[in-house]
CSV table of C-alpha atoms in Angstrom, one decimal:
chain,number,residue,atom,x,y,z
E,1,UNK,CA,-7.0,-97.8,15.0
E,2,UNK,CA,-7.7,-94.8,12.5
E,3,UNK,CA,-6.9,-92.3,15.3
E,4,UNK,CA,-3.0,-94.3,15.8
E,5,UNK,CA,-2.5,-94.2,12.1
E,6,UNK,CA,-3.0,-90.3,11.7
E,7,UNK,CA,-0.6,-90.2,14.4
E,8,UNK,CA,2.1,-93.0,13.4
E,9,UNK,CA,1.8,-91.0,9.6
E,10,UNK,CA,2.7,-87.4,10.9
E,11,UNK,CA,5.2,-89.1,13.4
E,12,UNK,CA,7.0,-90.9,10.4
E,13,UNK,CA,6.1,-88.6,7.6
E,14,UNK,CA,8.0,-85.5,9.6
E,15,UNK,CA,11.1,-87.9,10.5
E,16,UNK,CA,11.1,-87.5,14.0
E,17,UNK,CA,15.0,-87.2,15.1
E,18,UNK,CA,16.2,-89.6,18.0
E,19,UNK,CA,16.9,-87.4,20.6
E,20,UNK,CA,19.7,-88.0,23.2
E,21,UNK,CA,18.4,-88.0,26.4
E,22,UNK,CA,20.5,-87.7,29.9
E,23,UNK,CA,19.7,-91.1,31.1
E,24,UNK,CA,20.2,-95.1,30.4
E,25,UNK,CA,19.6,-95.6,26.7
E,26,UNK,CA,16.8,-98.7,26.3
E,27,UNK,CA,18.1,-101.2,23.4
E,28,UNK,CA,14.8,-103.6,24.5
E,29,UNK,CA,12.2,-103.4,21.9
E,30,UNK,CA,8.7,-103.4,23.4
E,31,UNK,CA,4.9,-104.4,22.7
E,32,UNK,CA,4.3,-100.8,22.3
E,33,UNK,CA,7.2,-100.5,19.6
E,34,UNK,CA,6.2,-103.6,17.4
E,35,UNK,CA,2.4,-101.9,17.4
E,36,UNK,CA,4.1,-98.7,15.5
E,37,UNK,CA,6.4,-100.6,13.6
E,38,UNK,CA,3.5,-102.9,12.5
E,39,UNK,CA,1.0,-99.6,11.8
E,40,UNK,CA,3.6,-98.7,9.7
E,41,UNK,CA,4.6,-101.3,7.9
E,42,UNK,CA,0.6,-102.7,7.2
E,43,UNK,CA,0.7,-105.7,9.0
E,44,UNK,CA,-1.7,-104.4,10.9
E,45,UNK,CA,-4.8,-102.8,9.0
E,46,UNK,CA,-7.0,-102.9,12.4
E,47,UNK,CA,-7.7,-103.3,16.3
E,48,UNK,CA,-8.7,-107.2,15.5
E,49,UNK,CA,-5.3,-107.7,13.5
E,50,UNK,CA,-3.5,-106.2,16.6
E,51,UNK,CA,-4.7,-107.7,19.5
E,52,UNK,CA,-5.3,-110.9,17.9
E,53,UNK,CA,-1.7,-111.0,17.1
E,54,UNK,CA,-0.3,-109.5,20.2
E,55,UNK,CA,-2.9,-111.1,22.7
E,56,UNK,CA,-5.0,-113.6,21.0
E,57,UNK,CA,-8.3,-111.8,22.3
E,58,UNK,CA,-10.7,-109.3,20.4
E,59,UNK,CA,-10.0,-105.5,20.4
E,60,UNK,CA,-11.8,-105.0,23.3
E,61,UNK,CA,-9.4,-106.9,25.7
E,62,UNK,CA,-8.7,-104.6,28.2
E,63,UNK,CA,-4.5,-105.8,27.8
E,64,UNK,CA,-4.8,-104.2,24.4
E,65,UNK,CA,-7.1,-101.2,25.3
E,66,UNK,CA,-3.9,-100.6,27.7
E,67,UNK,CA,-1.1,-101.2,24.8
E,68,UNK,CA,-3.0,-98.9,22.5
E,69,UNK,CA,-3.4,-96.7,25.2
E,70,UNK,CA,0.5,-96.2,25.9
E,71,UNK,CA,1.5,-95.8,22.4
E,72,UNK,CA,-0.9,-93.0,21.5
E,73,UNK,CA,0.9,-91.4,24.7
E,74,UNK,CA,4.1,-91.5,23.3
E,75,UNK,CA,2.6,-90.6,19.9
E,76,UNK,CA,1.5,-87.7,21.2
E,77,UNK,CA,4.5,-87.1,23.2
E,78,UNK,CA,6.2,-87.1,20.1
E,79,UNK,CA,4.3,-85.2,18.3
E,80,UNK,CA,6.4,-82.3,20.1
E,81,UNK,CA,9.5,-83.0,18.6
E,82,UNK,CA,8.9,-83.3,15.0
E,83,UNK,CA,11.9,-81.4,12.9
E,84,UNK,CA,10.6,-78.6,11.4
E,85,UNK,CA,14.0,-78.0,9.6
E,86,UNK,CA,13.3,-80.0,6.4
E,87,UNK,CA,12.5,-77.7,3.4
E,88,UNK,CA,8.4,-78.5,3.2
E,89,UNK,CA,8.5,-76.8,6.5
E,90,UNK,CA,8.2,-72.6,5.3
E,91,UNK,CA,9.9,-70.1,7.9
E,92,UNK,CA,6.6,-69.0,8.9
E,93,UNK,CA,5.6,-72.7,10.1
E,94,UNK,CA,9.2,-73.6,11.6
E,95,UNK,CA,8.8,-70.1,14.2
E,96,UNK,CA,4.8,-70.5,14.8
E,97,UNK,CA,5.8,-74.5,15.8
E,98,UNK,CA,8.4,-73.4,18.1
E,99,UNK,CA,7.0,-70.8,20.1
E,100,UNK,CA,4.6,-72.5,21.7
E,101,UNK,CA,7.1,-75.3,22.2
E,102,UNK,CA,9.8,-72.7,24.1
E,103,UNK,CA,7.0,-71.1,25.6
E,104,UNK,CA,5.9,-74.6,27.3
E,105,UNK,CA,9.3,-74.9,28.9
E,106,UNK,CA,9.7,-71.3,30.2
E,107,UNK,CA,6.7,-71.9,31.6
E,108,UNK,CA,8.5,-74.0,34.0
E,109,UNK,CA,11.8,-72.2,34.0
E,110,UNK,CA,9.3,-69.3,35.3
E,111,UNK,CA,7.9,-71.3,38.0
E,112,UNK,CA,11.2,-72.4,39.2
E,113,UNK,CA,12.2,-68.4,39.9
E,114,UNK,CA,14.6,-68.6,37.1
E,115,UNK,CA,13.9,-65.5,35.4
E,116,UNK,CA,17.9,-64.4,34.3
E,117,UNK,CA,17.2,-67.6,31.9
E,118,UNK,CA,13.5,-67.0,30.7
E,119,UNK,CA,13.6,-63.0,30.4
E,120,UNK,CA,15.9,-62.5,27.4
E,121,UNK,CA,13.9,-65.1,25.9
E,122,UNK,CA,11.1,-64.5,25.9
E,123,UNK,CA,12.3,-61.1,24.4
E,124,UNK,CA,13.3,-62.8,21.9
E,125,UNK,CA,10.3,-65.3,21.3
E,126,UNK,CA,7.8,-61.6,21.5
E,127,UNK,CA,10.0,-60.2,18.7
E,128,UNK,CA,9.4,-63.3,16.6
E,129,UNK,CA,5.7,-63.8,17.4
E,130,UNK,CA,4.5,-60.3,16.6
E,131,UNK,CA,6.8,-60.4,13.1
E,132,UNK,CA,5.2,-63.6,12.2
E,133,UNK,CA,1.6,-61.9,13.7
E,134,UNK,CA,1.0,-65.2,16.4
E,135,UNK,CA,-1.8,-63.1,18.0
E,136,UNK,CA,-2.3,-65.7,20.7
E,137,UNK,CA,1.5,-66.2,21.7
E,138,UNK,CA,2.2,-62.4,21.4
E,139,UNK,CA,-0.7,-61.7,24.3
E,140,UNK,CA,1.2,-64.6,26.9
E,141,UNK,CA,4.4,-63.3,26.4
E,142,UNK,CA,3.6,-59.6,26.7
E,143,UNK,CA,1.5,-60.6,29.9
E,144,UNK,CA,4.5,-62.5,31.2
E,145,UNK,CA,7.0,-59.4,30.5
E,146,UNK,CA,4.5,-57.2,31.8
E,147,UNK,CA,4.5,-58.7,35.5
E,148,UNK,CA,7.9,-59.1,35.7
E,149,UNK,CA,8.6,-55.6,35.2
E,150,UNK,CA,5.8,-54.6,36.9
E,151,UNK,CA,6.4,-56.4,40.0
E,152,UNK,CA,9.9,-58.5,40.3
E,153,UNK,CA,12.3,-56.0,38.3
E,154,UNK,CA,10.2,-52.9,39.0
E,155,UNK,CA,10.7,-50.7,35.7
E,156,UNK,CA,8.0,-48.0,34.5
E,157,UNK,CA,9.0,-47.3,30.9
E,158,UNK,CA,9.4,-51.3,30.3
E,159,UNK,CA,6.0,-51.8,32.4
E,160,UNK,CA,4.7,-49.1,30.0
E,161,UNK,CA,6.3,-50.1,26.9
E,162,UNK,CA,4.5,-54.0,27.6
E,163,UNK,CA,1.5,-52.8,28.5
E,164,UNK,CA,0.8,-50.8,25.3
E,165,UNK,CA,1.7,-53.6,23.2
E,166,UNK,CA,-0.4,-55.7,24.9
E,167,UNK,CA,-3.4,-53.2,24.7
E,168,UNK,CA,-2.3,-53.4,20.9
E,169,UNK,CA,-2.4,-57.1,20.7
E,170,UNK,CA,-5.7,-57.7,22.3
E,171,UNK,CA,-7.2,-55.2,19.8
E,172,UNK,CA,-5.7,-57.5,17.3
E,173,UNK,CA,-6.9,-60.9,19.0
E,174,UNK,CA,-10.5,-59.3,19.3
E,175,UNK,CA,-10.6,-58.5,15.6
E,176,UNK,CA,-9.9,-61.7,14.9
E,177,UNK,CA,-12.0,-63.4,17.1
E,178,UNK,CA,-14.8,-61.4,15.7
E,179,UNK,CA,-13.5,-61.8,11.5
E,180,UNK,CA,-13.3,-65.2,12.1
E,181,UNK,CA,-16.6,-65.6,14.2
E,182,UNK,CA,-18.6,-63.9,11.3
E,183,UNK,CA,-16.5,-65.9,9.1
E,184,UNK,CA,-18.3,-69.0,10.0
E,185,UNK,CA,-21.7,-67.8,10.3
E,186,UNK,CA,-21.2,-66.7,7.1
E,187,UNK,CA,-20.3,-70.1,5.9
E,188,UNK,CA,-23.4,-71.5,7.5
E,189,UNK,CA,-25.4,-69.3,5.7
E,190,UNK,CA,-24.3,-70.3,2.2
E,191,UNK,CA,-23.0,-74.1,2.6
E,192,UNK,CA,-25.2,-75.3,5.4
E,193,UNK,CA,-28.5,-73.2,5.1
E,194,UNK,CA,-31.4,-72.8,2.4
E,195,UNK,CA,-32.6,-69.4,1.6
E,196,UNK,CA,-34.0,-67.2,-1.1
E,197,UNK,CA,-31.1,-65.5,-3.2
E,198,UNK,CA,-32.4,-62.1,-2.0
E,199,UNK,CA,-32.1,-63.4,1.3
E,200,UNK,CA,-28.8,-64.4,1.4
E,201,UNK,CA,-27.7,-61.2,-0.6
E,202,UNK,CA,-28.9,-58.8,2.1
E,203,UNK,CA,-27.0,-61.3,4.8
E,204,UNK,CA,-24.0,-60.8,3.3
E,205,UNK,CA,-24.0,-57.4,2.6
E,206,UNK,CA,-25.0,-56.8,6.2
E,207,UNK,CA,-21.8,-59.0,7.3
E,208,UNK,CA,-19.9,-56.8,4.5
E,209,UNK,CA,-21.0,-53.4,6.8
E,210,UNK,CA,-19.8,-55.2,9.7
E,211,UNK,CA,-15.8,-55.4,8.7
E,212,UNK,CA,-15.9,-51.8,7.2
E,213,UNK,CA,-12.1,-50.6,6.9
E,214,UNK,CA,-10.4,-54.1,8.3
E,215,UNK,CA,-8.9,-54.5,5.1
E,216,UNK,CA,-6.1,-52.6,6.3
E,217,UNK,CA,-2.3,-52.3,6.4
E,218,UNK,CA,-2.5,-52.4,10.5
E,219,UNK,CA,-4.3,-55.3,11.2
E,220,UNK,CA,-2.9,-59.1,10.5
E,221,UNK,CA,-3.4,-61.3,8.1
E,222,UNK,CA,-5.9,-63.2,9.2
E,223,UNK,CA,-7.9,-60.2,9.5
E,224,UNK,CA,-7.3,-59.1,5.7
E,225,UNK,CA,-7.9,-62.6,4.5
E,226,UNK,CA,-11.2,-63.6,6.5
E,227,UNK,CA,-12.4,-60.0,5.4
E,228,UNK,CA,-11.6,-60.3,2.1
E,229,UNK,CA,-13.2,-63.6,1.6
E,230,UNK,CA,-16.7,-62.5,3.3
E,231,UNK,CA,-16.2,-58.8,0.6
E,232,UNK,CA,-15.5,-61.4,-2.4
E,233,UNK,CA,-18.7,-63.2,-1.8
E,234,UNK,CA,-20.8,-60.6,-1.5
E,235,UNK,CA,-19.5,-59.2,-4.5
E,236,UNK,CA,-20.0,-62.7,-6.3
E,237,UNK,CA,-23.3,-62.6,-5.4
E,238,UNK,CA,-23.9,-59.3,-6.7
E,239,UNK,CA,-22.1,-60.3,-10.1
E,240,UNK,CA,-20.2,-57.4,-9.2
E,241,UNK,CA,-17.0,-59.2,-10.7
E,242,UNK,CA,-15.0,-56.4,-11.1
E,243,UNK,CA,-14.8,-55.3,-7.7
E,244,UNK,CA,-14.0,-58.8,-6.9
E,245,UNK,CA,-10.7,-58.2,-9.1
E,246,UNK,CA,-10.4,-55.0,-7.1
E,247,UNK,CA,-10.7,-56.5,-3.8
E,248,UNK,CA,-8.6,-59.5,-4.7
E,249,UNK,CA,-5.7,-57.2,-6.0
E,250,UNK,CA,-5.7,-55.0,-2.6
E,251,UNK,CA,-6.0,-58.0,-0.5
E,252,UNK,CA,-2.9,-59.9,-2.4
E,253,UNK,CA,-1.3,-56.8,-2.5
E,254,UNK,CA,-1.3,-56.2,1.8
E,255,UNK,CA,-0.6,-60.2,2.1
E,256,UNK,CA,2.6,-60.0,-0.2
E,257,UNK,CA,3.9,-56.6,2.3
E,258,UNK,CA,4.0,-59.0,5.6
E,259,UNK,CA,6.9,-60.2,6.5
E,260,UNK,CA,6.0,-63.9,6.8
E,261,UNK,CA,3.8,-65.0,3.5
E,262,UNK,CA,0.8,-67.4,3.7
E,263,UNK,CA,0.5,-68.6,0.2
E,264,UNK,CA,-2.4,-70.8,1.4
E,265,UNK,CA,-4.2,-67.3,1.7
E,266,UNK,CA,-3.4,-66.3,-2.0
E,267,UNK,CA,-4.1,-69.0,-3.5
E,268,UNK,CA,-7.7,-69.1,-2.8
E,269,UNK,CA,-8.0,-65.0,-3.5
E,270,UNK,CA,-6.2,-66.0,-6.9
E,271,UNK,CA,-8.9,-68.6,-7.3
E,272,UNK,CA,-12.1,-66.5,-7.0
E,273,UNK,CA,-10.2,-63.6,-9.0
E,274,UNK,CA,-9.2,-65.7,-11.8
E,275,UNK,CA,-13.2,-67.2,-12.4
E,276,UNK,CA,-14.1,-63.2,-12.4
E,277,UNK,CA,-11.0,-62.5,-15.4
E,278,UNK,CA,-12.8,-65.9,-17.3
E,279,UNK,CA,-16.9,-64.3,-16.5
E,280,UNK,CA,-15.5,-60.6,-17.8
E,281,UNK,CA,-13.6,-62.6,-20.8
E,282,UNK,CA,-10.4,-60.5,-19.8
E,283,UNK,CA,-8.4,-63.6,-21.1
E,284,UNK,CA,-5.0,-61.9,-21.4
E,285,UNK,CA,-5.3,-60.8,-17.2
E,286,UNK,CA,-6.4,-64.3,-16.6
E,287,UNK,CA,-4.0,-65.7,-17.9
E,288,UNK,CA,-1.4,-63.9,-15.7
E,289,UNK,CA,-3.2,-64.8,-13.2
E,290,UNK,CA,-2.9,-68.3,-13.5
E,291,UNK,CA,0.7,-67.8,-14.2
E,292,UNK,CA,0.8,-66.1,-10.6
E,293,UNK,CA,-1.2,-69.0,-8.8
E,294,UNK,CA,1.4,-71.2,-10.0
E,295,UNK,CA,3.8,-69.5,-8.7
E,296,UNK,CA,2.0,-70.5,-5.3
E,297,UNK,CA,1.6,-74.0,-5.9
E,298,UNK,CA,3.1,-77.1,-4.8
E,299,UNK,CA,2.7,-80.0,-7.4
E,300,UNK,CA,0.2,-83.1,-6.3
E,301,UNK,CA,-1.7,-81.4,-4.1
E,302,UNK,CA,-5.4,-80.7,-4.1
E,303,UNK,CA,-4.8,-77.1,-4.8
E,304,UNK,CA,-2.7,-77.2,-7.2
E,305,UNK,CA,-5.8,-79.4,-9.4
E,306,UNK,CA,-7.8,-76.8,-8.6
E,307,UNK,CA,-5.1,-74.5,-9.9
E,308,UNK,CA,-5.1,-76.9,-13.2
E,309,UNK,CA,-9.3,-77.1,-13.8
E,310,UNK,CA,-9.3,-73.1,-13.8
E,311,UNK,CA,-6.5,-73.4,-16.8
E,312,UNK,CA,-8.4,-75.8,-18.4
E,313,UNK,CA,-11.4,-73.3,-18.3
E,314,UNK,CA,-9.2,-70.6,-19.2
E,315,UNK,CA,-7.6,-72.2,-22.3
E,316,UNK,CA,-11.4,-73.9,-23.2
E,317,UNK,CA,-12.2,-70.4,-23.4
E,318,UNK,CA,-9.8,-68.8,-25.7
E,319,UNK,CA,-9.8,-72.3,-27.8
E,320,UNK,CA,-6.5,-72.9,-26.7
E,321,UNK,CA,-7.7,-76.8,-27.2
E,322,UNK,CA,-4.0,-78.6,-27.6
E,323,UNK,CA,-2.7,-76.8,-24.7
E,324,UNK,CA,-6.0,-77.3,-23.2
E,325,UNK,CA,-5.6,-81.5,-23.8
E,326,UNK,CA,-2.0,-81.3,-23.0
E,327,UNK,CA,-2.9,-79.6,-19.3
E,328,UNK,CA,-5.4,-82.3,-18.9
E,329,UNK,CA,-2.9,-85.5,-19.8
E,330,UNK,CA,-0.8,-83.4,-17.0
E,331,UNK,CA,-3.1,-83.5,-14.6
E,332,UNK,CA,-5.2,-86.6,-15.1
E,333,UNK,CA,-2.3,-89.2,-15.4
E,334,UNK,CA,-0.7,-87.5,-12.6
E,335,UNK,CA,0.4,-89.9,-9.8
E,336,UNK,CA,-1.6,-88.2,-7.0
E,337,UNK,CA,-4.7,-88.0,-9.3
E,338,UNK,CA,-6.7,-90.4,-7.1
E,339,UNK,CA,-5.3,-89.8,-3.7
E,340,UNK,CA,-5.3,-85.7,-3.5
E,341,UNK,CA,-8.7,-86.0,-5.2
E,342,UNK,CA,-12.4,-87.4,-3.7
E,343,UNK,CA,-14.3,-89.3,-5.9
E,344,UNK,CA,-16.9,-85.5,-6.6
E,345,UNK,CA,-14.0,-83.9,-7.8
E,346,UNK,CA,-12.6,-86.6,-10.1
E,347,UNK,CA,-15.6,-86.0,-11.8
E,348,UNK,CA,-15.0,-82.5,-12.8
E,349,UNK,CA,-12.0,-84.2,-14.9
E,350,UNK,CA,-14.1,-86.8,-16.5
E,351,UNK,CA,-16.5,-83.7,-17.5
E,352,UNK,CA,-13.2,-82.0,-19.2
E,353,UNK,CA,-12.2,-85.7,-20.5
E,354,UNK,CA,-15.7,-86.1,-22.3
E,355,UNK,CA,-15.3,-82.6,-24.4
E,356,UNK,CA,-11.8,-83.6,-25.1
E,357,UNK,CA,-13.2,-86.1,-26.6
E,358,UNK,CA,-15.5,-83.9,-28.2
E,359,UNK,CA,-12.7,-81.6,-30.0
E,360,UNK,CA,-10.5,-84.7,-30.9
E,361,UNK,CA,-13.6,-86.4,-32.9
E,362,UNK,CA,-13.9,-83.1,-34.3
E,363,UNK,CA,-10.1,-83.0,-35.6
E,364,UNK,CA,-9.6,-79.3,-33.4
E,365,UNK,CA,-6.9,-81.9,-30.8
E,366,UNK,CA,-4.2,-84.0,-32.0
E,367,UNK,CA,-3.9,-86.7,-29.4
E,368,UNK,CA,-0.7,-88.3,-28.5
E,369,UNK,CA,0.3,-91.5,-29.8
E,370,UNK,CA,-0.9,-94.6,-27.9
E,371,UNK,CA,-3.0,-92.1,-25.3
E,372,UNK,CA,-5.2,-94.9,-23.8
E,373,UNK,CA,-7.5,-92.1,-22.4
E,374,UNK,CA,-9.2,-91.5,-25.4
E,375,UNK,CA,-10.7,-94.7,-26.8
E,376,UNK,CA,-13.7,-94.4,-28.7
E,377,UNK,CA,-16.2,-92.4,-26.7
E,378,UNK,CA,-19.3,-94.2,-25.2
E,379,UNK,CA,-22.0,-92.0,-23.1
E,380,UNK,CA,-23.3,-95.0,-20.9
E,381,UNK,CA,-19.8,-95.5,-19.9
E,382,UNK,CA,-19.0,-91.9,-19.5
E,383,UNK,CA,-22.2,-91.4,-17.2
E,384,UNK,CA,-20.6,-94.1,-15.0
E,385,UNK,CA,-18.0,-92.0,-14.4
E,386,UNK,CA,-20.1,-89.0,-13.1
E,387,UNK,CA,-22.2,-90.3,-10.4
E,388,UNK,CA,-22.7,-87.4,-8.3
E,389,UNK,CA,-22.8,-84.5,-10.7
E,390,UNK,CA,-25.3,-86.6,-12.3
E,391,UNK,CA,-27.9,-86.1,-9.1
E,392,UNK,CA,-26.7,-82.7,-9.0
E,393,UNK,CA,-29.8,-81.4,-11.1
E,394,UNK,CA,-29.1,-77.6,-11.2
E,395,UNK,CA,-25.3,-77.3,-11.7
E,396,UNK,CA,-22.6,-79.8,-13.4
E,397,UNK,CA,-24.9,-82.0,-14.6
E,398,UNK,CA,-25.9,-79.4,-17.1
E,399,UNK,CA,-22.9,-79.9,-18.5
E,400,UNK,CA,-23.4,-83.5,-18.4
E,401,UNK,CA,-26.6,-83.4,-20.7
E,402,UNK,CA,-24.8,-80.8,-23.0
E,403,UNK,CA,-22.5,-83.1,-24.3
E,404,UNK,CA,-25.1,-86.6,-24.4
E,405,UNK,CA,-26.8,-84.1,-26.9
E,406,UNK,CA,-23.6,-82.5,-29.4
E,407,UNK,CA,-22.3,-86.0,-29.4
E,408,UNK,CA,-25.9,-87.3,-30.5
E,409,UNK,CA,-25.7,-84.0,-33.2
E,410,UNK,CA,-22.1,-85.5,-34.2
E,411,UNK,CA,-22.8,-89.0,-34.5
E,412,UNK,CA,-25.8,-88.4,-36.5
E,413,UNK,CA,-27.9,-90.1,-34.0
E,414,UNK,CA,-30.9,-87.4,-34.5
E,415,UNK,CA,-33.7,-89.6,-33.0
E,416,UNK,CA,-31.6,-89.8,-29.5
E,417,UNK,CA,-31.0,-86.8,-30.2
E,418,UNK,CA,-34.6,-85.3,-30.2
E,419,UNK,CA,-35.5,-88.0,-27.2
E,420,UNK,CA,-32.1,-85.8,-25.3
E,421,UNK,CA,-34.0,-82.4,-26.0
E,422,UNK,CA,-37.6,-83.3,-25.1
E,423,UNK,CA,-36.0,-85.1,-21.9
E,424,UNK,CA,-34.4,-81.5,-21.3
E,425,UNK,CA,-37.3,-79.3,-21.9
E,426,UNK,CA,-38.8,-81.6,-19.0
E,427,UNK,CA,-35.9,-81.1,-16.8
E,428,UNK,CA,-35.7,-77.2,-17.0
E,429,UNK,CA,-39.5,-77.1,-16.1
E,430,UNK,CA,-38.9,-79.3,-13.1
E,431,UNK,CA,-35.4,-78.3,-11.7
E,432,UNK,CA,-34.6,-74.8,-13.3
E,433,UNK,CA,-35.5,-71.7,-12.4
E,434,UNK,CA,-34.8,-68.0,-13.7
E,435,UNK,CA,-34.5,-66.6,-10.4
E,436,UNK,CA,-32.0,-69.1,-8.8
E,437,UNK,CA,-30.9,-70.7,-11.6
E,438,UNK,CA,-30.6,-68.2,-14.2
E,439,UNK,CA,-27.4,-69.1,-15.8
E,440,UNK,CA,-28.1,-73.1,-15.9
């Protein structure tokens, strides 16, 4: 049932268009229609609600294995025409979704022999391809265009022409192959596998040698970006924060002079850039910064709370404390708080909420009237709210035992205080260390 709702959601989120179709129009509503109208609508939540109400038997019946069956086909079916004229849908993502749709029916203009049809085309579809840098589509089309003119329409300065732009492209598609395969290893080195710092320092400047010179004008975007990333962490690793600025500025730089723009891409340079400005205390730049990544964002989404928690760090920072709470009431009372955001990264606001409520006891935030957030502040109910940073012993959680202890200092509560510090001086023996944990 989860695999039909993904589909039912994109189908009905996209507002597939009714398409007239040459043929005799059916007016009958089916089983297969009442399934996606009830998937819709939440009448049914699961595979026992729907079979039970369509068939009386268990999800397993094989009638209902069949009904399921034909309406993922037509989900799927329809999954090729979703408009991608609304505004979410960028330029960029409206050309790369219909290439490969034109190209699928060219296909079979091609194997009918009708090439007066296809060829101007396809022209057409190359131009657009390469502009937008669809590696992939680029390659077919020039392969296509190649053969005809090499063998149909004999031509030897178009043969020629095709044939070095294909040569070009499959440069291009082996770069990217190979950015993207290192790309991954990389990642499995420093979110999947354990290692010694040194370790994973000299694997990443070894990856870094690798992908000499691909930050480049010449190659795509996806080459820049995937390089980028792999140069930033091994710079971040290195503490070398100022050539991360360096490299993030180049990198933004080349991704703004395409002709199509990814902001996806920029926003996660901006992000590693703007924690370098906060390390380096070069408020003033990170502050622009952040002004720029905005500039990227769409409101709601997961990004753009990422966006907000570096601003809160940013104004924390500079003591920027009532612009600091009002970013917080903007982003915590927001009405995709809970449903762009996992239950880990909720946390990270509760964190922010308890030294709010910090500042306000200390008179440094004005809160606004009848804000229910910031009731008197109790630590066993805060701690509730932190479950996972709590277990994580040698990050967030330091945080976490920070403020148990300056509210302990406020409140006057010096023997839970002292009981917080000796239960600390236990914890860095057992879960810090200098060479891995330095900063904790």
């Amino acid at each position: 049932m989860q695999g039909l709702k993904e589909l039912v959601q994109i189908a009905t989120k996209n507002k597939i268009r009714h398409l007239e179709i040459l043929g005799v129009p059916r007016t009958k509503k089916t089983k297969v229609y009442e399934l996606y109208e009830g998937i819709i609508d939440g009448r049914f939540q699961s595979d026992t609600d729907a079979a039970s109400y369509f068939y009386n038997k268990g999800p397993s019946h094989q009638s209902y294995l069949n009904l399921k069956s034909k309406l993922r086909k037509k989900l799927l079916n329809t999954i090729l025409f979703i408009d991608t004229s609304p505004n979410e849908y960028q330029e960029y993502q409206r050309i790369m979704y219909a290439i490969p749709r034109k190209l699928a029916a060219l296909n079979i203009l091609i194997s009918r022999g009708l090439y007066e049809t296809s060829i101007p085309i396809l022209k057409k579809l190359l131009a657009q391809s390469i502009k937008i840098e669809l590696t992939n589509a680029s390659i077919e089309i020039l392969m296509k265009l190649r053969r005809y003119y090499g063998t149909l329409n004999f031509n030897p300065t178009l043969f020629n022409q095709y044939e070095l732009q294909l040569n070009r492209q499959l440069e291009l598609q082996r770069k990217e192959i190979f950015v993207d395969g290192l790309f991954l290893k990389y990642n499995q080195h420093f979110l999947i596998k354990k290692g010694t710092k040194e370790n994973l320092k000299a694997q990443v400047i070894n990856f870094s040698k690798q992908l000499d010179g691909f930050i480049s004008p010449e190659h795509t975007a996806k080459i820049i970006f995937f390089t980028a990333l792999i140069e930033i962490g091994k710079h971040m690793r290195l503490y070398q924060f100022k050539e991360v600025i360096k490299t993030s500025d180049l990198t933004i730089s080349l991704l703004l002079q395409k002709e199509y723009v990814k902001p996806q891409g920029i926003i996660m340079i901006l992000f590693q850039k703007i924690v370098c400005l906060i390390q380096l205390k070069e408020y003033q730049k990170g502050k622009e910064a952040v002004e720029e990544l905005f500039t990227f964002l769409q409101e709601g989404i997961f990004n753009w709370y990422k966006g907000q928690e570096l601003k809160m760090y940013l104004l924390l920072h500079t003591k920027n404390y009532q612009e600091a709470y009002t970013t917080f009431s903007e982003a915590y009372t927001h009405k995709t708080f809970k449903k762009a955001l996992a239950p880990a990264h909720q946390e990270t606001w509760e964190i922010f909420k308890a030294y709010l409520h910090f500042l306000i006891e200390l008179d440094f935030i004005q809160p606004t009237q009848g804000d229910t957030n910031f009731k008197k502040f109790r630590i066993n109910r805060f701690l509730n709210t932190v479950p996972t940073y709590s277990k994580d012993k040698r990050g967030a959680n330091i945080a976490i035992l920070i403020i148990q202890i300056i509210f302990s200092i406020h409140q006057k509560k010096y023997d839970l205080m002292i009981d917080r510090i000796d239960a600390v001086n236990k914890y860095g023996s057992r879960h810090l260390r200098k060479g891995e944990n330095f900063r904790s």
